[in-house]
PDB file of C-alpha atoms in Angstrom:
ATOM      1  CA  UNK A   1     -32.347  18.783 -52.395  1.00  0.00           C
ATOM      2  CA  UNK A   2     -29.225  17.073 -51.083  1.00  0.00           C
ATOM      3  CA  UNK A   3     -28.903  14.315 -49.334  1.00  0.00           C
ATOM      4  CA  UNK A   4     -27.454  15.471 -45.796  1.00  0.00           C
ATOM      5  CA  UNK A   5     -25.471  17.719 -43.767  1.00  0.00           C
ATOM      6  CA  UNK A   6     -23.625  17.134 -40.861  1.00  0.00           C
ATOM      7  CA  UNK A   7     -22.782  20.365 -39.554  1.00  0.00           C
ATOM      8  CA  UNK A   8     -20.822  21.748 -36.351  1.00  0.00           C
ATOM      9  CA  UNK A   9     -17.304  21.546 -33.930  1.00  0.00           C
ATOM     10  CA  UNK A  10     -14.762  18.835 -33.697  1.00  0.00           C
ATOM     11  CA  UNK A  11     -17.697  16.178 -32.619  1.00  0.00           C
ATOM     12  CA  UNK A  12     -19.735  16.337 -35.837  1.00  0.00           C
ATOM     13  CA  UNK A  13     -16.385  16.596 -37.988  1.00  0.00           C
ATOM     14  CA  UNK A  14     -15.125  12.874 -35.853  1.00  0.00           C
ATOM     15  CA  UNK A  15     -19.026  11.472 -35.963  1.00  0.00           C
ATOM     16  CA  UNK A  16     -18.493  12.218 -39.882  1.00  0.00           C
ATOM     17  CA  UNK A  17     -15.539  10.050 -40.034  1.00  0.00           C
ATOM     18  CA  UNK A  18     -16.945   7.538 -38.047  1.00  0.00           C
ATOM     19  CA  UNK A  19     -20.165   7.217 -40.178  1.00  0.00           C
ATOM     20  CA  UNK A  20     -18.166   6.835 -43.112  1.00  0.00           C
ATOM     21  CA  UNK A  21     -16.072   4.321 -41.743  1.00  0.00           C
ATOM     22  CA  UNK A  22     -18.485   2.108 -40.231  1.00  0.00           C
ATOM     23  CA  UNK A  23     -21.703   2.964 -41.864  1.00  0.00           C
ATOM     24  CA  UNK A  24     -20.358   4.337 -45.589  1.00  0.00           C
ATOM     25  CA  UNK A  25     -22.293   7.156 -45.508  1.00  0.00           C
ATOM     26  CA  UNK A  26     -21.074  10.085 -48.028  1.00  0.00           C
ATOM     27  CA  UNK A  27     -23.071  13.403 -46.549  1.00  0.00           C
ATOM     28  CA  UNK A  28     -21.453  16.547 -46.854  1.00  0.00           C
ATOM     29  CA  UNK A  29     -19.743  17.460 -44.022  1.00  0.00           C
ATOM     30  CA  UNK A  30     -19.690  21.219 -42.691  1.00  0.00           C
ATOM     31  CA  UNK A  31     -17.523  21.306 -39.529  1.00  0.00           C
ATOM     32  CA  UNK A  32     -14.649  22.117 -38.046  1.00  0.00           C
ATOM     33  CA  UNK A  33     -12.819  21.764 -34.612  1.00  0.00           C
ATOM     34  CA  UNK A  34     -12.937  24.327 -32.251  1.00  0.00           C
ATOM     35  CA  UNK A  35     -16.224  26.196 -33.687  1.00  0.00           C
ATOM     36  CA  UNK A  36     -18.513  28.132 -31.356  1.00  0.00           C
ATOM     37  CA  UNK A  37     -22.682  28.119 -32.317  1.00  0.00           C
ATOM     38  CA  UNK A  38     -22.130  31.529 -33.719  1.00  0.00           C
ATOM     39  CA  UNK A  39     -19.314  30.395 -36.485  1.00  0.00           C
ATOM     40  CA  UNK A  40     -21.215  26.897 -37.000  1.00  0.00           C
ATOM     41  CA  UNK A  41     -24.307  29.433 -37.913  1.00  0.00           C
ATOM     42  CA  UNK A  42     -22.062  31.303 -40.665  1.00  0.00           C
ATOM     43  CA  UNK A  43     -21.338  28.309 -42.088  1.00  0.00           C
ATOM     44  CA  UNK A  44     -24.273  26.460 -42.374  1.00  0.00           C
ATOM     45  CA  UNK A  45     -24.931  25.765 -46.407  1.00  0.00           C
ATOM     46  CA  UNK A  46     -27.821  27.686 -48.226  1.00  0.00           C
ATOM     47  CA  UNK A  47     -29.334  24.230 -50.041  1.00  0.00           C
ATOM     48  CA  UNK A  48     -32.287  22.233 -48.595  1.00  0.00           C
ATOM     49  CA  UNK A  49     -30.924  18.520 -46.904  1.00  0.00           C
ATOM     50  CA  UNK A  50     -32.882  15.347 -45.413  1.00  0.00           C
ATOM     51  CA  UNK A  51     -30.986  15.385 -42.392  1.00  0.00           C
ATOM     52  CA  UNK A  52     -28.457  17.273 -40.204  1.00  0.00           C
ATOM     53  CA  UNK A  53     -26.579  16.513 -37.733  1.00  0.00           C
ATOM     54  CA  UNK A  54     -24.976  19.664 -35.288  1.00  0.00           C
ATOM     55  CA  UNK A  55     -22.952  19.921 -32.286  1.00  0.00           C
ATOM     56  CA  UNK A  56     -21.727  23.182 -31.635  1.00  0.00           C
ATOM     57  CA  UNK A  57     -21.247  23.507 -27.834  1.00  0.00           C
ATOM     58  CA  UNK A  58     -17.796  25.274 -27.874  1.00  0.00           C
ATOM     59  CA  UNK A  59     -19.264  28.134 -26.558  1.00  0.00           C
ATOM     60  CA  UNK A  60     -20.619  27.101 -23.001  1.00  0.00           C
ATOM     61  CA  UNK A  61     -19.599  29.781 -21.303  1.00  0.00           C
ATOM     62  CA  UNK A  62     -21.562  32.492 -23.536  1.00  0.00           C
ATOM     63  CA  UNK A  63     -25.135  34.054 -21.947  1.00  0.00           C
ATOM     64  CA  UNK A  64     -26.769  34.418 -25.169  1.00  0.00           C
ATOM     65  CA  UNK A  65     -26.319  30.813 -26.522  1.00  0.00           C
ATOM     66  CA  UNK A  66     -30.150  30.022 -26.445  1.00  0.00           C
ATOM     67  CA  UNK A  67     -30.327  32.678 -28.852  1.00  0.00           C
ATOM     68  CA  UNK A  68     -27.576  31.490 -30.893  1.00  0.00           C
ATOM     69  CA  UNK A  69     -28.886  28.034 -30.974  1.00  0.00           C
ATOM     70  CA  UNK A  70     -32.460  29.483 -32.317  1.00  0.00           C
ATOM     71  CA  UNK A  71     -30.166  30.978 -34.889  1.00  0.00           C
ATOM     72  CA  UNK A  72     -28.508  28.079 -36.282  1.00  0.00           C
ATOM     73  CA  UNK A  73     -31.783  25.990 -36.183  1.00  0.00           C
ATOM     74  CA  UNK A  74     -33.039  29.365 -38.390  1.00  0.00           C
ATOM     75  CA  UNK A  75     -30.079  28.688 -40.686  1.00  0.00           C
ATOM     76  CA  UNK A  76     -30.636  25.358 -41.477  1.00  0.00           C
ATOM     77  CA  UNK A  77     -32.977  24.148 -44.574  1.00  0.00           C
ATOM     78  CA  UNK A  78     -34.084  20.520 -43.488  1.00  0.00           C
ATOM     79  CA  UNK A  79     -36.280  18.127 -42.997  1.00  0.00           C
ATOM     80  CA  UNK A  80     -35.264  16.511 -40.056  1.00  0.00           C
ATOM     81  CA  UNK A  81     -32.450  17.852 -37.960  1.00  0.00           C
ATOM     82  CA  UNK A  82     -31.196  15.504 -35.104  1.00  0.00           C
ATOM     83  CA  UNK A  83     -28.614  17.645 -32.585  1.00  0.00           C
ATOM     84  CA  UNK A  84     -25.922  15.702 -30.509  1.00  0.00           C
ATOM     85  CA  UNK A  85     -26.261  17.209 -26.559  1.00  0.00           C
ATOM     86  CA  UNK A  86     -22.743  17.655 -25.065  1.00  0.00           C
ATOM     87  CA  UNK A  87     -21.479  16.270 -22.235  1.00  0.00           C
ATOM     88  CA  UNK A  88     -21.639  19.512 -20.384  1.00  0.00           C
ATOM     89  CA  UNK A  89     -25.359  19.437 -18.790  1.00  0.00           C
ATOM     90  CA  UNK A  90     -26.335  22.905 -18.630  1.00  0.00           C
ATOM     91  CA  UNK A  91     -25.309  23.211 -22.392  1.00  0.00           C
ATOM     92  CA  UNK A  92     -27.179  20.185 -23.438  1.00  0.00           C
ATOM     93  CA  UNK A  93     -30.169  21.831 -21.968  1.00  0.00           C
ATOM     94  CA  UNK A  94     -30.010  24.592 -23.912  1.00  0.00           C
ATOM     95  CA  UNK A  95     -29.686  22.181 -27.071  1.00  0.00           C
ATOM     96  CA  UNK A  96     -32.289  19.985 -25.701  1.00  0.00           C
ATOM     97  CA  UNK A  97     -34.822  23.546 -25.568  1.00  0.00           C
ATOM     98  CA  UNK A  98     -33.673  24.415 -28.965  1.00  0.00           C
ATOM     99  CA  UNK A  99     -34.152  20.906 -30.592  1.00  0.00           C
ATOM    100  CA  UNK A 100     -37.895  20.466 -28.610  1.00  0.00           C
ATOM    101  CA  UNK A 101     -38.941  23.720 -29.865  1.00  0.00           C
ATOM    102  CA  UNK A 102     -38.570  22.482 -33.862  1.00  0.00           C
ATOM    103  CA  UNK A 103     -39.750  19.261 -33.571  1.00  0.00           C
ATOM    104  CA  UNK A 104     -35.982  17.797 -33.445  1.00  0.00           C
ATOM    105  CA  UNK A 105     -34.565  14.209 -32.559  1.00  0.00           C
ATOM    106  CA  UNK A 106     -31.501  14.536 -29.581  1.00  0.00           C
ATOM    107  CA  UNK A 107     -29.095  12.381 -29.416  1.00  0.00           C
ATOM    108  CA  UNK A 108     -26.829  12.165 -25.732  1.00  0.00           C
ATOM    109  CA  UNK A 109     -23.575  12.416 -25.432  1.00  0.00           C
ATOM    110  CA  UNK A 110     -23.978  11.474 -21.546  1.00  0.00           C
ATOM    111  CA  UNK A 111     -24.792   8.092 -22.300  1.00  0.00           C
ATOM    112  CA  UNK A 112     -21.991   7.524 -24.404  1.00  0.00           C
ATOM    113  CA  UNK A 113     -18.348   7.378 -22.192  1.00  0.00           C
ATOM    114  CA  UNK A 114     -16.057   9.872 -22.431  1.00  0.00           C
ATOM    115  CA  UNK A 115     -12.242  10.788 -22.197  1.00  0.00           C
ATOM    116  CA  UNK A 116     -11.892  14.288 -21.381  1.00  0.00           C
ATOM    117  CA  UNK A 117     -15.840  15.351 -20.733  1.00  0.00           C
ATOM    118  CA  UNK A 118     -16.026  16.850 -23.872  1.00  0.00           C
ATOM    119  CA  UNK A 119     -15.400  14.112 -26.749  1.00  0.00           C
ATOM    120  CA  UNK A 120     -17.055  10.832 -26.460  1.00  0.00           C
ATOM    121  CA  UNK A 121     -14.872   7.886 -26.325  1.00  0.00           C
ATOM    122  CA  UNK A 122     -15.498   6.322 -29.034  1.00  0.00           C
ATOM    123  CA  UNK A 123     -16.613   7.894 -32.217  1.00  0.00           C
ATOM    124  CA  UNK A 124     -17.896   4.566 -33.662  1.00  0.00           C
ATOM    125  CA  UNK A 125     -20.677   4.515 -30.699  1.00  0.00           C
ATOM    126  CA  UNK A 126     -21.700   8.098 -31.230  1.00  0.00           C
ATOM    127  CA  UNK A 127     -22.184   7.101 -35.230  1.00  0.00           C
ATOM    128  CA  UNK A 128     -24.747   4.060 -34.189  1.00  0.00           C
ATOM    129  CA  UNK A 129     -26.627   6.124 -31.932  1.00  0.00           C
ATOM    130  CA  UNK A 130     -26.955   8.864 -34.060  1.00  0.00           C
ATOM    131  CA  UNK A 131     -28.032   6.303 -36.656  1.00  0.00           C
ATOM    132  CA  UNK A 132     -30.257   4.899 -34.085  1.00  0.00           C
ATOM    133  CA  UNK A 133     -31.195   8.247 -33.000  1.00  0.00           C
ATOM    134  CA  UNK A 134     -33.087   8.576 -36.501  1.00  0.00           C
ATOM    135  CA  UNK A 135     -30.261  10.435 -38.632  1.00  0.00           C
ATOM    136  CA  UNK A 136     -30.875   8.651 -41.975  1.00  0.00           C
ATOM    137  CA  UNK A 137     -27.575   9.044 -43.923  1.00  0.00           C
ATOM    138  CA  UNK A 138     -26.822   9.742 -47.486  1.00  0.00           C
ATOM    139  CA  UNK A 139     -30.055   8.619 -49.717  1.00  0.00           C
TER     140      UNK A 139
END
């Protein structure tokens, strides 16, 4: 089993290089800017991790992104998955849903301030709360 995963969109790939930055944490990082739940899905490794991190969101407008969330949550082989809510509220509900349904931590992106209503801030924030928020790092 690896260590951990942090997979999704633009925010996991920036809470990535925050973690490493502040934190030193070395997890393999599957994301990439732009991604909807559907591509974040295709991507998602085959190997077992600790932890993973997701924030795929790019997709708010789509009608079948409960399902898509389920699907992701399918594709991923891990002990404890903790799944950053977006900014956008009806979208973070949908995450919320997903993540209560397996037993997942949230972390909230609505606590956190924001520059454009979709990235937070400050990526060095969102890395200690999702550290506070239970996400374990590199082991």
């Amino acid at each position: 089993m690896l260590a951990c995963l942090i997979l999704g969109d633009s925010i996991a790939a920036d809470t990535a290089r925050a973690l490493r930055a502040a934190l030193e944490d070395r997890c393999a990082v599957v994301a990439q800017k732009g991604l909807g739940t559907a591509a974040i899905a295709a991507m998602a490794p085959a190997s077992s991790y600790y932890t993973a991190v997701s924030a795929g969101s790019n997709d708010a407008g789509s009608a079948d992104l409960p399902k898509r969330l389920v699907q992701l949550r399918l594709g991923v082989d891990a002990r404890y998955v903790l799944w950053i809510l977006p900014y956008d509220r009806r979208v973070a509900e949908f995450v919320r849903w997903t993540a209560a349904r397996f037993n997942d931590n949230v972390v909230d992106l609505a606590v956190l301030a924001t520059r454009d209503g979709i990235h937070p801030a400050s990526y060095r924030e969102l890395a200690i709360a999702v550290r506070r928020g239970g996400y374990a790092g590199a082991r």
